[in-house]
Amino acid sequence: SSIHTIPAQGALRLNKFVRRLHEMLVEEQAGNIIEWRKGVLVIHSTSAFTKQILPKYFNTRAFKTFRRQLNYYGFVHVRSYSTMGSNTTALWVNQELAKRASSSISSVLLLRRVSPCPDAKTAEGRRVRKEEAFHTIEDIE
């Protein structure tokens, strides 16, 4: 006979992307490629992330696809910068989760798709969202 585990309440309704994002963060937290910091997704090496982690959890090597999913769930790309060698670190913030200031990876399970905001279609709207997200990071660091 097989052993069945009962999922946490609401887990069955969670979107596949949210479940995989949570699973990835839990399983990869000891590594040095990706990190969760109170509503901020820190990708320490976008190239290593794309080659090693994306295919493992999301069946793709297209960072663009992952980025689109992050946007659907209210994440805003705040900045990317080069670190030692050819590594690029990217910071993505979800302001709703950042406001909760929970360092628990389980807070990711609260993610819900956001309605597209008309301002996101304009350069000015994107600039304002990015600026607000940047201030959110300053507040929690």
PDB file of C-alpha atoms in Angstrom:
ATOM      1  CA  SER A   1       0.000   0.000   0.000  1.00  0.00           C
ATOM      2  CA  SER A   2       1.214   3.495  -0.715  1.00  0.00           C
ATOM      3  CA  ILE A   3       1.398   6.265   1.830  1.00  0.00           C
ATOM      4  CA  HIS A   4      -0.604   9.370   0.983  1.00  0.00           C
ATOM      5  CA  THR A   5       0.191  12.717   2.499  1.00  0.00           C
ATOM      6  CA  ILE A   6      -2.511  15.282   2.955  1.00  0.00           C
ATOM      7  CA  PRO A   7      -1.550  18.648   1.442  1.00  0.00           C
ATOM      8  CA  ALA A   8      -1.839  21.777   3.531  1.00  0.00           C
ATOM      9  CA  GLN A   9      -5.176  23.516   3.288  1.00  0.00           C
ATOM     10  CA  GLY A  10      -5.395  25.429   0.011  1.00  0.00           C
ATOM     11  CA  ALA A  11      -2.297  23.740  -1.430  1.00  0.00           C
ATOM     12  CA  LEU A  12      -4.311  21.994  -4.125  1.00  0.00           C
ATOM     13  CA  ARG A  13      -5.555  25.318  -5.425  1.00  0.00           C
ATOM     14  CA  LEU A  14      -2.113  26.854  -5.606  1.00  0.00           C
ATOM     15  CA  ASN A  15      -0.900  27.667  -9.046  1.00  0.00           C
ATOM     16  CA  LYS A  16       1.813  25.388 -10.407  1.00  0.00           C
ATOM     17  CA  PHE A  17       4.246  28.321 -10.708  1.00  0.00           C
ATOM     18  CA  VAL A  18       3.768  29.294  -7.049  1.00  0.00           C
ATOM     19  CA  ARG A  19       4.231  25.680  -5.880  1.00  0.00           C
ATOM     20  CA  ARG A  20       7.393  25.285  -7.949  1.00  0.00           C
ATOM     21  CA  LEU A  21       8.774  28.651  -6.846  1.00  0.00           C
ATOM     22  CA  HIS A  22       8.264  27.624  -3.216  1.00  0.00           C
ATOM     23  CA  GLU A  23       9.787  24.179  -3.791  1.00  0.00           C
ATOM     24  CA  MET A  24      12.788  25.746  -5.552  1.00  0.00           C
ATOM     25  CA  LEU A  25      13.413  28.262  -2.756  1.00  0.00           C
ATOM     26  CA  VAL A  26      13.179  25.563  -0.066  1.00  0.00           C
ATOM     27  CA  GLU A  27      15.437  23.093  -1.866  1.00  0.00           C
ATOM     28  CA  GLU A  28      17.986  25.616  -3.130  1.00  0.00           C
ATOM     29  CA  GLN A  29      18.304  27.790  -0.009  1.00  0.00           C
ATOM     30  CA  ALA A  30      21.612  26.180   0.975  1.00  0.00           C
ATOM     31  CA  GLY A  31      23.077  26.925  -2.455  1.00  0.00           C
ATOM     32  CA  ASN A  32      24.473  30.273  -3.469  1.00  0.00           C
ATOM     33  CA  ILE A  33      22.457  30.911  -6.620  1.00  0.00           C
ATOM     34  CA  ILE A  34      19.055  32.053  -5.339  1.00  0.00           C
ATOM     35  CA  GLU A  35      17.871  33.552  -2.057  1.00  0.00           C
ATOM     36  CA  TRP A  36      14.597  34.741  -0.501  1.00  0.00           C
ATOM     37  CA  ARG A  37      14.792  37.887   1.657  1.00  0.00           C
ATOM     38  CA  LYS A  38      11.499  39.184   3.040  1.00  0.00           C
ATOM     39  CA  GLY A  39       9.645  39.584  -0.254  1.00  0.00           C
ATOM     40  CA  VAL A  40      12.794  40.003  -2.329  1.00  0.00           C
ATOM     41  CA  LEU A  41      13.950  37.307  -4.716  1.00  0.00           C
ATOM     42  CA  VAL A  42      17.719  37.566  -5.109  1.00  0.00           C
ATOM     43  CA  ILE A  43      19.225  35.689  -8.027  1.00  0.00           C
ATOM     44  CA  HIS A  44      22.969  35.778  -7.349  1.00  0.00           C
ATOM     45  CA  SER A  45      23.931  34.433 -10.750  1.00  0.00           C
ATOM     46  CA  THR A  46      21.389  34.744 -13.536  1.00  0.00           C
ATOM     47  CA  SER A  47      23.493  32.512 -15.803  1.00  0.00           C
ATOM     48  CA  ALA A  48      23.802  29.690 -13.224  1.00  0.00           C
ATOM     49  CA  PHE A  49      20.104  30.093 -12.388  1.00  0.00           C
ATOM     50  CA  THR A  50      19.158  29.791 -16.069  1.00  0.00           C
ATOM     51  CA  LYS A  51      21.375  26.754 -16.672  1.00  0.00           C
ATOM     52  CA  GLN A  52      20.921  24.791 -13.444  1.00  0.00           C
ATOM     53  CA  ILE A  53      17.738  25.813 -11.640  1.00  0.00           C
ATOM     54  CA  LEU A  54      15.204  26.868 -14.276  1.00  0.00           C
ATOM     55  CA  PRO A  55      15.249  23.519 -16.110  1.00  0.00           C
ATOM     56  CA  LYS A  56      15.065  21.578 -12.834  1.00  0.00           C
ATOM     57  CA  TYR A  57      11.929  23.305 -11.508  1.00  0.00           C
ATOM     58  CA  PHE A  58      10.273  25.027 -14.458  1.00  0.00           C
ATOM     59  CA  ASN A  59      11.159  22.823 -17.462  1.00  0.00           C
ATOM     60  CA  THR A  60      12.618  25.754 -19.380  1.00  0.00           C
ATOM     61  CA  ARG A  61      15.918  27.496 -19.956  1.00  0.00           C
ATOM     62  CA  ALA A  62      14.202  30.722 -20.992  1.00  0.00           C
ATOM     63  CA  PHE A  63      14.718  33.347 -18.301  1.00  0.00           C
ATOM     64  CA  LYS A  64      12.215  35.515 -20.177  1.00  0.00           C
ATOM     65  CA  THR A  65       9.453  32.971 -19.398  1.00  0.00           C
ATOM     66  CA  PHE A  66      10.337  32.963 -15.689  1.00  0.00           C
ATOM     67  CA  ARG A  67      10.471  36.773 -15.658  1.00  0.00           C
ATOM     68  CA  ARG A  68       6.981  36.956 -17.201  1.00  0.00           C
ATOM     69  CA  GLN A  69       5.629  34.648 -14.478  1.00  0.00           C
ATOM     70  CA  LEU A  70       7.217  36.826 -11.788  1.00  0.00           C
ATOM     71  CA  ASN A  71       5.475  39.844 -13.314  1.00  0.00           C
ATOM     72  CA  TYR A  72       2.121  37.996 -13.283  1.00  0.00           C
ATOM     73  CA  TYR A  73       2.551  37.550  -9.525  1.00  0.00           C
ATOM     74  CA  GLY A  74       3.363  41.160  -8.752  1.00  0.00           C
ATOM     75  CA  PHE A  75       7.156  41.012  -8.715  1.00  0.00           C
ATOM     76  CA  VAL A  76       9.001  44.072  -9.975  1.00  0.00           C
ATOM     77  CA  HIS A  77      12.577  43.908 -11.235  1.00  0.00           C
ATOM     78  CA  VAL A  78      14.423  46.466  -9.149  1.00  0.00           C
ATOM     79  CA  ARG A  79      17.958  46.181 -10.412  1.00  0.00           C
ATOM     80  CA  SER A  80      20.651  43.948 -11.807  1.00  0.00           C
ATOM     81  CA  TYR A  81      24.343  44.438 -11.278  1.00  0.00           C
ATOM     82  CA  SER A  82      27.534  42.629 -12.170  1.00  0.00           C
ATOM     83  CA  THR A  83      29.491  40.959  -9.435  1.00  0.00           C
ATOM     84  CA  MET A  84      32.796  39.105  -9.496  1.00  0.00           C
ATOM     85  CA  GLY A  85      33.593  37.577 -12.860  1.00  0.00           C
ATOM     86  CA  SER A  86      30.750  37.550 -15.315  1.00  0.00           C
ATOM     87  CA  ASN A  87      27.993  36.934 -12.743  1.00  0.00           C
ATOM     88  CA  THR A  88      24.942  39.152 -12.805  1.00  0.00           C
ATOM     89  CA  THR A  89      22.840  39.497  -9.665  1.00  0.00           C
ATOM     90  CA  ALA A  90      19.176  40.405 -10.132  1.00  0.00           C
ATOM     91  CA  LEU A  91      16.739  41.658  -7.485  1.00  0.00           C
ATOM     92  CA  TRP A  92      12.976  41.171  -7.817  1.00  0.00           C
ATOM     93  CA  VAL A  93      10.577  42.448  -5.161  1.00  0.00           C
ATOM     94  CA  ASN A  94       6.974  41.612  -4.422  1.00  0.00           C
ATOM     95  CA  GLN A  95       5.816  44.640  -2.448  1.00  0.00           C
ATOM     96  CA  GLU A  96       2.878  42.873  -0.789  1.00  0.00           C
ATOM     97  CA  LEU A  97       5.156  40.188   0.643  1.00  0.00           C
ATOM     98  CA  ALA A  98       7.888  42.707   1.451  1.00  0.00           C
ATOM     99  CA  LYS A  99       5.398  44.732   3.521  1.00  0.00           C
ATOM    100  CA  ARG A 100       4.710  41.621   5.605  1.00  0.00           C
ATOM    101  CA  ALA A 101       8.474  41.494   6.280  1.00  0.00           C
ATOM    102  CA  SER A 102       8.389  37.739   6.770  1.00  0.00           C
ATOM    103  CA  SER A 103      11.671  36.001   6.081  1.00  0.00           C
ATOM    104  CA  SER A 104       9.815  32.693   5.873  1.00  0.00           C
ATOM    105  CA  ILE A 105       9.954  31.082   2.451  1.00  0.00           C
ATOM    106  CA  SER A 106       6.380  29.897   3.097  1.00  0.00           C
ATOM    107  CA  SER A 107       5.199  33.483   2.575  1.00  0.00           C
ATOM    108  CA  VAL A 108       5.634  32.720  -1.157  1.00  0.00           C
ATOM    109  CA  LEU A 109       2.561  30.493  -0.878  1.00  0.00           C
ATOM    110  CA  LEU A 110       0.487  33.667  -0.359  1.00  0.00           C
ATOM    111  CA  LEU A 111       1.228  34.827  -3.910  1.00  0.00           C
ATOM    112  CA  ARG A 112      -1.752  35.468  -6.165  1.00  0.00           C
ATOM    113  CA  ARG A 113      -1.864  36.635  -9.742  1.00  0.00           C
ATOM    114  CA  VAL A 114      -2.246  40.381 -10.024  1.00  0.00           C
ATOM    115  CA  SER A 115      -4.526  42.182 -12.426  1.00  0.00           C
ATOM    116  CA  PRO A 116      -2.598  43.978 -15.144  1.00  0.00           C
ATOM    117  CA  CYS A 117      -2.372  47.627 -14.303  1.00  0.00           C
ATOM    118  CA  PRO A 118      -2.780  50.052 -17.227  1.00  0.00           C
ATOM    119  CA  ASP A 119       0.220  52.059 -15.981  1.00  0.00           C
ATOM    120  CA  ALA A 120       2.463  49.018 -16.524  1.00  0.00           C
ATOM    121  CA  LYS A 121       2.053  49.581 -20.253  1.00  0.00           C
ATOM    122  CA  THR A 122       3.697  53.013 -20.149  1.00  0.00           C
ATOM    123  CA  ALA A 123       7.346  53.868 -19.594  1.00  0.00           C
ATOM    124  CA  GLU A 124       6.375  56.342 -16.860  1.00  0.00           C
ATOM    125  CA  GLY A 125       4.174  53.767 -15.120  1.00  0.00           C
ATOM    126  CA  ARG A 126       6.980  51.199 -15.155  1.00  0.00           C
ATOM    127  CA  ARG A 127       9.442  53.793 -13.837  1.00  0.00           C
ATOM    128  CA  VAL A 128       7.122  54.662 -10.927  1.00  0.00           C
ATOM    129  CA  ARG A 129       6.540  50.964 -10.060  1.00  0.00           C
ATOM    130  CA  LYS A 130      10.279  50.309 -10.123  1.00  0.00           C
ATOM    131  CA  GLU A 131      10.954  53.339  -7.924  1.00  0.00           C
ATOM    132  CA  GLU A 132       8.333  52.228  -5.379  1.00  0.00           C
ATOM    133  CA  ALA A 133       9.805  48.715  -5.395  1.00  0.00           C
ATOM    134  CA  PHE A 134      13.302  50.120  -4.905  1.00  0.00           C
ATOM    135  CA  HIS A 135      12.136  52.040  -1.815  1.00  0.00           C
ATOM    136  CA  THR A 136      10.561  48.833  -0.498  1.00  0.00           C
ATOM    137  CA  ILE A 137      13.970  47.133  -0.672  1.00  0.00           C
ATOM    138  CA  GLU A 138      15.636  50.063   1.090  1.00  0.00           C
ATOM    139  CA  ASP A 139      13.072  49.764   3.898  1.00  0.00           C
ATOM    140  CA  ILE A 140      13.792  46.073   4.557  1.00  0.00           C
ATOM    141  CA  GLU A 141      17.554  45.943   4.114  1.00  0.00           C
TER     142      GLU A 141
END
